[in-house]
CSV table of C-alpha atoms in Angstrom, one decimal:
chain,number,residue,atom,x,y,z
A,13,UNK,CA,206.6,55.6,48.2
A,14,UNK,CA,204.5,57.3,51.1
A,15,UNK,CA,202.8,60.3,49.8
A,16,UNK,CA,201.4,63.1,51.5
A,17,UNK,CA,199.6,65.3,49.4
A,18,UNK,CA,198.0,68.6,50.0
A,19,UNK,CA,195.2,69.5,47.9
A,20,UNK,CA,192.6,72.5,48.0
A,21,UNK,CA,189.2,70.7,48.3
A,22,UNK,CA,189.2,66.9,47.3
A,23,UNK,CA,186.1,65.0,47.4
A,24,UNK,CA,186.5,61.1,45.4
A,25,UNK,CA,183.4,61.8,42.6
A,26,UNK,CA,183.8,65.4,42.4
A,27,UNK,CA,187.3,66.2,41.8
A,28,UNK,CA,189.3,64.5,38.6
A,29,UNK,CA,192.4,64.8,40.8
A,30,UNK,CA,190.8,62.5,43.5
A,31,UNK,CA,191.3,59.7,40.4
A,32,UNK,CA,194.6,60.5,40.3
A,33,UNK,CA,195.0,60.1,44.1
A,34,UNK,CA,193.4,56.6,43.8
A,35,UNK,CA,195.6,55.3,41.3
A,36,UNK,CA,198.6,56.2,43.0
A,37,UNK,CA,197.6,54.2,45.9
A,38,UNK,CA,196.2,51.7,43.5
A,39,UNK,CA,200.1,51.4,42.4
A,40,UNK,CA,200.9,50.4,45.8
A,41,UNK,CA,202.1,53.7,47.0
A,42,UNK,CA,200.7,55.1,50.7
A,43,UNK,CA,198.6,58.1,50.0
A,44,UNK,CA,197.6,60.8,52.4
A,45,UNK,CA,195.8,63.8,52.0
A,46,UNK,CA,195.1,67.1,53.6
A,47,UNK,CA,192.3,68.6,52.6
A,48,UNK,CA,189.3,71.2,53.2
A,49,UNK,CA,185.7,70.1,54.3
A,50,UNK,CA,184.1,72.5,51.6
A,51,UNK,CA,184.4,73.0,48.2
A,52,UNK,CA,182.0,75.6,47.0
A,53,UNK,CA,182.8,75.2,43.4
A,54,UNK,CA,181.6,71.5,43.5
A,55,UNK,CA,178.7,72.3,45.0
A,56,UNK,CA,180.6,70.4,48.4
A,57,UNK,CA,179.4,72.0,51.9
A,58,UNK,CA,180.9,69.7,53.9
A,59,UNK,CA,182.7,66.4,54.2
A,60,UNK,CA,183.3,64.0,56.3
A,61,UNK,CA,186.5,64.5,58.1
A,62,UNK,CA,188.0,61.5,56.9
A,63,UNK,CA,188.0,59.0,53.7
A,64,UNK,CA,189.5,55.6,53.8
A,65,UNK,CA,190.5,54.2,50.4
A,66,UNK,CA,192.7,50.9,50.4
A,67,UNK,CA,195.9,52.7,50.5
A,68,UNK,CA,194.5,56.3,50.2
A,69,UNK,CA,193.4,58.1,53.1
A,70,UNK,CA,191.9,61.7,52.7
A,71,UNK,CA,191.9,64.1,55.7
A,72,UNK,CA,190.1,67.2,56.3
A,73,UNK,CA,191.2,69.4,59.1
A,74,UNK,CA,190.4,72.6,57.1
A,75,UNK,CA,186.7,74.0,56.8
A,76,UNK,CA,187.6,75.6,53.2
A,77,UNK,CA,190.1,77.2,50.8
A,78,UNK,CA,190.2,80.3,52.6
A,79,UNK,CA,190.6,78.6,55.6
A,80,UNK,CA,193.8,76.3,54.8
A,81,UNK,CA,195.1,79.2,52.7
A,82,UNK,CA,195.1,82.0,55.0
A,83,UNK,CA,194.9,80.2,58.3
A,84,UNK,CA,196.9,77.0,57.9
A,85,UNK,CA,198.5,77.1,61.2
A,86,UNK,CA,195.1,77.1,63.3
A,87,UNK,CA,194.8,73.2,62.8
A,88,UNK,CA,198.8,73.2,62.7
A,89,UNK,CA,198.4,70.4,66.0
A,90,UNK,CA,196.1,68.3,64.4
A,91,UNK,CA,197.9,68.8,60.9
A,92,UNK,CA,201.3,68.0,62.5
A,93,UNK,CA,199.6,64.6,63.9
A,94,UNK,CA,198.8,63.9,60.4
A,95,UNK,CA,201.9,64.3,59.0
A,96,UNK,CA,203.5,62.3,61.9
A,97,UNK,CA,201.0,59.1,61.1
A,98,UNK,CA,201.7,59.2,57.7
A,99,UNK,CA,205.4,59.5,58.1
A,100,UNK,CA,205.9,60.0,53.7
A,101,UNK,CA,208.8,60.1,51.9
A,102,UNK,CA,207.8,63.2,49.7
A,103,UNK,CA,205.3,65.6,50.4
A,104,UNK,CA,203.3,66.8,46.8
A,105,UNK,CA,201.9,70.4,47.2
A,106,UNK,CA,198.8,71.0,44.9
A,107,UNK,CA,198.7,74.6,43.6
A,108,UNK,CA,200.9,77.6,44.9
A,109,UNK,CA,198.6,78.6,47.1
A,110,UNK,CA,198.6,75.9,49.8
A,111,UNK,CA,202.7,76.4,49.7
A,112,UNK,CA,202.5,78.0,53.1
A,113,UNK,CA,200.9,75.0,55.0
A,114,UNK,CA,203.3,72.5,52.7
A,115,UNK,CA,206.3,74.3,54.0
A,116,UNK,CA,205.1,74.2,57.4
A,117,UNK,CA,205.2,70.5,57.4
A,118,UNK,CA,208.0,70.6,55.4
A,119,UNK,CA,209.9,72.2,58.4
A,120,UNK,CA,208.6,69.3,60.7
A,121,UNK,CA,209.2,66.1,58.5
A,122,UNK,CA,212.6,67.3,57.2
A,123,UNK,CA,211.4,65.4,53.9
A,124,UNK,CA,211.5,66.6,50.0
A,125,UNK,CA,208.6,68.2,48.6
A,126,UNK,CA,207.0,68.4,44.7
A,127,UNK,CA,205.1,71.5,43.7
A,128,UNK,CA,202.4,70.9,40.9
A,129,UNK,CA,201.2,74.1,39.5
A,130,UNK,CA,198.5,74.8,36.8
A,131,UNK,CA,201.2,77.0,34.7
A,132,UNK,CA,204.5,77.9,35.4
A,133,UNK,CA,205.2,80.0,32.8
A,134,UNK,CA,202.6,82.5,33.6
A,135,UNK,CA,203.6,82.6,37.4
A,136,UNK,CA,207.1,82.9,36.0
A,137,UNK,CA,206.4,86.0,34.2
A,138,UNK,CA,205.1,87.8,37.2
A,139,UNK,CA,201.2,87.2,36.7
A,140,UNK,CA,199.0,85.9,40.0
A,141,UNK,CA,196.4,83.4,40.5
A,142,UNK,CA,193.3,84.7,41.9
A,143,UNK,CA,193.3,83.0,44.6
A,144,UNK,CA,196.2,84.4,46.0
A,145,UNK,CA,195.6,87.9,48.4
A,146,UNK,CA,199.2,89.5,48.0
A,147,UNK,CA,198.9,92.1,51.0
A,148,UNK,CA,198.2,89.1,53.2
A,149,UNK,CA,200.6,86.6,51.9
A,150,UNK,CA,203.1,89.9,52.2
A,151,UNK,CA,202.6,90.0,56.4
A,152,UNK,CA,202.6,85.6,55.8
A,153,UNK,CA,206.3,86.5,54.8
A,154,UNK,CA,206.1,85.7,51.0
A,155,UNK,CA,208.0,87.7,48.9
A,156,UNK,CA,205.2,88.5,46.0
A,157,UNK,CA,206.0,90.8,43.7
A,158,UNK,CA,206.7,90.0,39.8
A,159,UNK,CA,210.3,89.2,39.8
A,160,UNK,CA,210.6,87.6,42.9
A,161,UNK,CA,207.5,85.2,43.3
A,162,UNK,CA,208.5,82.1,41.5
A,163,UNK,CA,212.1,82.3,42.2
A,164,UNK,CA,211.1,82.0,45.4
A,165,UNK,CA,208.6,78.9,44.7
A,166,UNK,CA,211.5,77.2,42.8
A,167,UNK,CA,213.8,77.6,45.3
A,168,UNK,CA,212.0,76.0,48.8
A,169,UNK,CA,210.6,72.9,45.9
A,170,UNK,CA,212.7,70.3,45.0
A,171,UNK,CA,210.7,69.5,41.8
A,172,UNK,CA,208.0,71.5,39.9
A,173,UNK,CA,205.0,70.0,37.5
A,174,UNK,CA,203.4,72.3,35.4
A,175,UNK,CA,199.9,71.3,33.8
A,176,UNK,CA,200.0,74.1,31.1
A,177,UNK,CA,201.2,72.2,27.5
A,178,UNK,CA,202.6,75.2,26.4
A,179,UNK,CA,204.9,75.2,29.1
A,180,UNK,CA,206.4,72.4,27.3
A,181,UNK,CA,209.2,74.5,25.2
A,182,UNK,CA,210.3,76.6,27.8
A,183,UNK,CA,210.6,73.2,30.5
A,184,UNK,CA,214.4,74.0,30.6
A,185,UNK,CA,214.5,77.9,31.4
A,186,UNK,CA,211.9,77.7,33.6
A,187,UNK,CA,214.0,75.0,35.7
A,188,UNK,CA,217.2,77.5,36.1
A,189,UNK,CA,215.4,79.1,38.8
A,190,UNK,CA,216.0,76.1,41.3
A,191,UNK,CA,213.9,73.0,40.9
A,192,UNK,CA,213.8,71.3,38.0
A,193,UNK,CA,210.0,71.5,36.1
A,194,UNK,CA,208.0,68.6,34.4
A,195,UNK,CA,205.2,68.9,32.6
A,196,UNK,CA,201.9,66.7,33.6
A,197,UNK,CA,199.1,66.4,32.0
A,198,UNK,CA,195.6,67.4,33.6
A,199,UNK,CA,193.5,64.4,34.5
A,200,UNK,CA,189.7,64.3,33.2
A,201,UNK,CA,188.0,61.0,33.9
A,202,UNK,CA,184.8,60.3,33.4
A,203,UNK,CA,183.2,59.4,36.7
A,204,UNK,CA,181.7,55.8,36.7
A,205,UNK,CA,178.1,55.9,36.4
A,206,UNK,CA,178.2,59.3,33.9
A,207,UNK,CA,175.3,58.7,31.5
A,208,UNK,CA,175.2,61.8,28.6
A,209,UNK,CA,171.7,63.2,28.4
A,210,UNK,CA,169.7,62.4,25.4
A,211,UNK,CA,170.0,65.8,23.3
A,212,UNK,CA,171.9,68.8,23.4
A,213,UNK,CA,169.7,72.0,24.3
A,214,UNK,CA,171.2,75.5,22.1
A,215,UNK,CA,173.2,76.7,25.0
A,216,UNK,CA,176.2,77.9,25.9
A,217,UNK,CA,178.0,76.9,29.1
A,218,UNK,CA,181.1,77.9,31.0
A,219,UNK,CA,182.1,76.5,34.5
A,220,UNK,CA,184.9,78.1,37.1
A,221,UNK,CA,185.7,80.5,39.2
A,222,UNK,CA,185.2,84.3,38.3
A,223,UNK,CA,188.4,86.0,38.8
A,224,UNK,CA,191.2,88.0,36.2
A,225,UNK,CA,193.2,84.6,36.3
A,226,UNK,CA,190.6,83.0,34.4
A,227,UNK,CA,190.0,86.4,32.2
A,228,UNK,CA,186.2,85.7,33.1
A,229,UNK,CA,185.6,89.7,32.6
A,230,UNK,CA,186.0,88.3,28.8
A,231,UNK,CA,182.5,86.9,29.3
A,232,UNK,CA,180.8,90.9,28.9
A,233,UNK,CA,181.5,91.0,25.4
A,234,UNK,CA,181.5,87.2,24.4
A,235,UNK,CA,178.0,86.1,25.5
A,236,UNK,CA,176.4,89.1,23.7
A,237,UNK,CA,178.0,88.5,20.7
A,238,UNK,CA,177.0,84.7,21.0
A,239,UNK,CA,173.4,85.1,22.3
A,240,UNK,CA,173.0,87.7,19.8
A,241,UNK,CA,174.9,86.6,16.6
A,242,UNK,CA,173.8,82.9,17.0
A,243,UNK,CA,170.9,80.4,18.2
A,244,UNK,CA,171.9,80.0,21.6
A,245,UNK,CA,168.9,80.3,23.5
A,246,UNK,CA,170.7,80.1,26.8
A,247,UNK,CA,174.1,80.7,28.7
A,248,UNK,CA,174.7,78.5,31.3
A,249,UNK,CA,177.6,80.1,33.8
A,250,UNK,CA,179.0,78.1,36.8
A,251,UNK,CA,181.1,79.2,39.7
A,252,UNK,CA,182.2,81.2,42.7
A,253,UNK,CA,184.3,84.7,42.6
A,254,UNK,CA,183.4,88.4,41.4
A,255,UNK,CA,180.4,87.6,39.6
A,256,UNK,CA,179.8,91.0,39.0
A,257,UNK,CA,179.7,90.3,34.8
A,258,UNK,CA,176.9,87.8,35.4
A,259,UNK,CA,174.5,90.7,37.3
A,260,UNK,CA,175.5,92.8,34.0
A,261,UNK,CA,174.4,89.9,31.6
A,262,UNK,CA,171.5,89.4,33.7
A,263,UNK,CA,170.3,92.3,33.9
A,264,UNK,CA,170.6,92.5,29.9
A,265,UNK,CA,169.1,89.3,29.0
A,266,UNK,CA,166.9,88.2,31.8
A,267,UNK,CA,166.2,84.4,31.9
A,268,UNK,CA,168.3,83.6,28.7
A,269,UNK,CA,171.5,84.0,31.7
A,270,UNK,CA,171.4,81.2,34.1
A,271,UNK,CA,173.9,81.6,37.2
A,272,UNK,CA,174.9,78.8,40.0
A,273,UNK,CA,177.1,79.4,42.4
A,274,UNK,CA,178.5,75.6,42.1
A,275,UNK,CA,177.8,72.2,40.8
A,276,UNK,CA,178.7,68.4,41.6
A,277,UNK,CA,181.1,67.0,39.0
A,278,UNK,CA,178.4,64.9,37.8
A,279,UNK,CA,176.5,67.6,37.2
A,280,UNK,CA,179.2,69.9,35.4
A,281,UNK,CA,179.5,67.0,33.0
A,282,UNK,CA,175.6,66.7,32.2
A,283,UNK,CA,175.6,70.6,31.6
A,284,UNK,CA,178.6,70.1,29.7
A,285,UNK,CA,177.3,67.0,27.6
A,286,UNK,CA,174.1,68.5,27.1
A,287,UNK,CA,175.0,72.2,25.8
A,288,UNK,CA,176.3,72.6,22.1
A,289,UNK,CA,179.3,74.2,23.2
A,290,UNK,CA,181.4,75.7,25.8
A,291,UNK,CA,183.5,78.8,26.1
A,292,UNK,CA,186.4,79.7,28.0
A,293,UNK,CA,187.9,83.0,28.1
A,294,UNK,CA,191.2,81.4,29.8
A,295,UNK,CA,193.8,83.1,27.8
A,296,UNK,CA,197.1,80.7,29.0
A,297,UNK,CA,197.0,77.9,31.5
A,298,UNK,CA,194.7,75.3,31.7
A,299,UNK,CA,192.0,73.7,33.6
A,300,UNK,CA,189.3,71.1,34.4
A,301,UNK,CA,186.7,72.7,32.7
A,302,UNK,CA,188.9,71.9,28.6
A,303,UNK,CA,189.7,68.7,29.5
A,304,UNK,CA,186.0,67.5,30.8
A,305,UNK,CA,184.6,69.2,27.5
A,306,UNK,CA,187.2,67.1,25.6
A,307,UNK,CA,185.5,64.0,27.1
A,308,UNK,CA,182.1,64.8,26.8
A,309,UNK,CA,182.8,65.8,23.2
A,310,UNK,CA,181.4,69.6,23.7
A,311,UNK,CA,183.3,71.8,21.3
A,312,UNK,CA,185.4,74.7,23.3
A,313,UNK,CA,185.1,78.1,21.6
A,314,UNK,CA,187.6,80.6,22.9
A,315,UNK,CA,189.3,84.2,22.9
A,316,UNK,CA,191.6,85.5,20.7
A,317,UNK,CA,195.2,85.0,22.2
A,318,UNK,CA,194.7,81.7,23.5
A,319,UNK,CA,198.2,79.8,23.8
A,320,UNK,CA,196.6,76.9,25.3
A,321,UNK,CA,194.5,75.3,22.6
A,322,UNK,CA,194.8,74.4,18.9
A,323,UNK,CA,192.5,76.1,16.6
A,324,UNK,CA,190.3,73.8,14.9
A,325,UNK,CA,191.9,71.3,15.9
A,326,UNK,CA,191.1,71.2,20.0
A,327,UNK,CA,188.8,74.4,20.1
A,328,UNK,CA,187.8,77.4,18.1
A,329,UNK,CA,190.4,80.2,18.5
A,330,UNK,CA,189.1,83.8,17.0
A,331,UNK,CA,191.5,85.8,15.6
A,332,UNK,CA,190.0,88.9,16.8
A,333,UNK,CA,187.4,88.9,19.8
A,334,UNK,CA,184.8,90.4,17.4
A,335,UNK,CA,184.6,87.0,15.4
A,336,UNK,CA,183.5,85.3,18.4
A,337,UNK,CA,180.1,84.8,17.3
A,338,UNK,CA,180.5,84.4,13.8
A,339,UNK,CA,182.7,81.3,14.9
A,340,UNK,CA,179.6,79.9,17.1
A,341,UNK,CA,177.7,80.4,14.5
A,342,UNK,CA,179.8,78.1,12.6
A,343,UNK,CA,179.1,75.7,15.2
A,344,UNK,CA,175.4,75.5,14.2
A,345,UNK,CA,175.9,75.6,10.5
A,346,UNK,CA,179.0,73.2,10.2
A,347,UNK,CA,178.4,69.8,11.8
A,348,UNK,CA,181.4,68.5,10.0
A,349,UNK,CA,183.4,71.3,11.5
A,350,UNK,CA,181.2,70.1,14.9
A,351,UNK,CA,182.5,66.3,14.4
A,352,UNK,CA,186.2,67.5,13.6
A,353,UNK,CA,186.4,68.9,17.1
A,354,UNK,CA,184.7,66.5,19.2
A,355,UNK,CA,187.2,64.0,17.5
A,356,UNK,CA,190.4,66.7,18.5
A,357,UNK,CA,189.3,66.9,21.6
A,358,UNK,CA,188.5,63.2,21.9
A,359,UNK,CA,192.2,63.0,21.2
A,360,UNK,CA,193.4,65.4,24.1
A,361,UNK,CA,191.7,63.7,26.3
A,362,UNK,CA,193.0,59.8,26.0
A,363,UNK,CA,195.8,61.0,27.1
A,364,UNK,CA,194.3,62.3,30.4
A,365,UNK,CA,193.7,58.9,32.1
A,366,UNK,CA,194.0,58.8,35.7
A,367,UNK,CA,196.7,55.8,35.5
A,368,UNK,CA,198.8,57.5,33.1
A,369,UNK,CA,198.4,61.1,34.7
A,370,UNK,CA,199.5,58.8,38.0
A,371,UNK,CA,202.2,57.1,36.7
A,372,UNK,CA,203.7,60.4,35.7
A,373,UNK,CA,203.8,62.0,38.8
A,374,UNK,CA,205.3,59.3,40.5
A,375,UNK,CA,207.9,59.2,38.1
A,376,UNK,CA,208.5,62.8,39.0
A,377,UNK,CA,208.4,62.1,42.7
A,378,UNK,CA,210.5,58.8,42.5
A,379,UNK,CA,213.5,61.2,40.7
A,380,UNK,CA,212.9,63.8,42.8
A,381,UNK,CA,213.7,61.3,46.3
A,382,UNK,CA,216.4,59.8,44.4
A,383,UNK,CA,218.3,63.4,43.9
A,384,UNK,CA,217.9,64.3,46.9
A,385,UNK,CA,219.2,61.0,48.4
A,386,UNK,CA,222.1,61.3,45.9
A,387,UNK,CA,222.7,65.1,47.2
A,388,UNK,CA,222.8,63.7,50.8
A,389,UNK,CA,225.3,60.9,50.0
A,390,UNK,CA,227.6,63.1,48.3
């Protein structure tokens, strides 16, 4: 297959997806991407403007996410001369967000196109990513409000993949609204040349964006509890957005809360693989962040609510937000209870690999041509 993929910010060392891009082409398919130059939450500030591969080639017309969000059709020449060069079979939109600038090219290549999204089921049920600015998208001519956002999505895609597991049971209802949905798992590689640090300090760390999609607000009333109810000398927080609850913290605990703005993906791991733990407040969905503290074997500690992980099993799941700290504490005083769920999460994430993750979505995108070439021979 040719494969033209938009992505938000793909950089080949810093993104797990850019794995997932290589072993497609690996495969033997053609791979093109469209990209953006920056990627603050990788610590990126630029890129080059285009990557060669073997059979993957990345562009990046776009100076950021804001920038191929909001403005897409300001590189629309350049991104139309693109498209034309690559001439795919299927085009594979990354995240509702870039949908816009996917349907654009949609409109000139006349070809299929493949929606991956990080949950369905919560967009289905009316609930936003952060990312997404609804007054603009409104005057953009997308229709979101709460009943009519994803059966809008489903209906301009030809196929949907949803990264959330616990999308899983619902695959079939979800797939009334117009394209059929498959569930993909999130890839989480380890990067070659990834060397764990020696020792884990007594910290705390959480990396990704701040912003009600990620619940990071959650992170007022967790940290205390965690700084306060258990060793932790230190809580490590990571990532662009309305950092608002970090100045609180700070301004709390002084140097025991350490902010950056964004990392490298090498570096994320090493913060990872050298803290005791890590703690998401992400309530459904799923992300980068569980699956690279699967891999380094960092135990996830997480709200009450969670639908996303298995308590301990995968993670630590409170049963009421006031027992967050008295389950970190755990983590200090229970190293069998530590092993159980570096061996869980070990578990989740063999079945991450960026062949396997690949070989799934081309299985997706390979049914997805062949419906549509069976619609137009009908």
């Amino acid at each position: 297959m040719k494969i033209l993929a938009i992505y938000p910010g793909l950089n080949p060392g810093m993104n797990e997806y850019a794995y997932v891009m290589q072993a497609l082409a690996d495969m033997g398919h053609e791979v093109t991407v469209i990209t953006a130059r920056a990627n603050p939450m990788k610590g990126i500030a630029d890129s080059a403007p285009l990557e060669i591969s073997g059979n993957l080639r990345i562009h990046r017309p776009y100076r950021n996410h804001d920038h191929m969000m909001y403005a897409f059709w300001t590189q629309r020449a350049e991104v139309a001369r693109i498209a034309a060069a690559a001439a795919p079979d299927i085009i594979l939109c990354s995240q509702e967000y870039n949908f816009l600038l996917a349907r654009m090219i949609q409109r000139q290549l006349k070809v299929p196109m493949a929606l991956a999204v990080e949950d369905a089921g919560r967009i289905a049920r009316g609930h936003f990513p952060g990312r997404l600015r609804p007054k603009l998208l409104r005057l953009l001519g997308v229709p979101i409000t709460a009943s009519r956002y994803w059966p809008w999505l489903a209906s301009q895609s030809d196929a949907i993949m949803t990264y959330d597991s616990t999308d899983i049971p619902r695959l079939e209802s979800l797939s009334t609204a117009g394209a059929p949905v498959s569930f993909i798992p999130w890839c989480n590689p380890l990067p070659d040349g990834f060397i764990k640090p020696p020792s884990r300090e007594k910290r705390v760390v959480y990396i990704g964006t701040f912003n009600p999609h990620k619940n990071t607000n959650a992170l007022g009333w967790a940290i205390p509890q965690i700084l306060e109810q258990t060793p932790t000398e230190q809580a490590l927080l990571i990532g662009p957005g309305d950092t608002a609850v970090v100045d609180t913290l700070k301004q709390r605990y002084g140097d025991r809360i350490r902010y950056l703005a964004g990392c490298s993906r090498l570096e994320a791991l090493a913060y990872l693989a050298g803290s005791h733990f890590a703690f998401t407040p992400l309530k459904a969905g799923y992300g980068g962040f569980i699956g690279d503290a699967w891999n380094v074997e960092t135990p996830l500690l997480t709200v009450s609510g969670t639908v996303a992980l298995i308590d301990g099993e995968d993670a630590l799941v409170p049963a009421s937000d006031d027992m967050v700290g008295a389950l970190a504490r755990q983590l200090y005083d229970d190293p069998a209870l530590y092993r159980r769920l570096q061996e869980g999460g070990a578990r989740r994430a063999a079945a991450t690999s960026a062949p396997a993750v690949a070989a799934s979505i081309a299985d997706v995108l390979a049914g997805c041509l062949a419906r549509k070439q069976g619609k137009n021979s009908a």
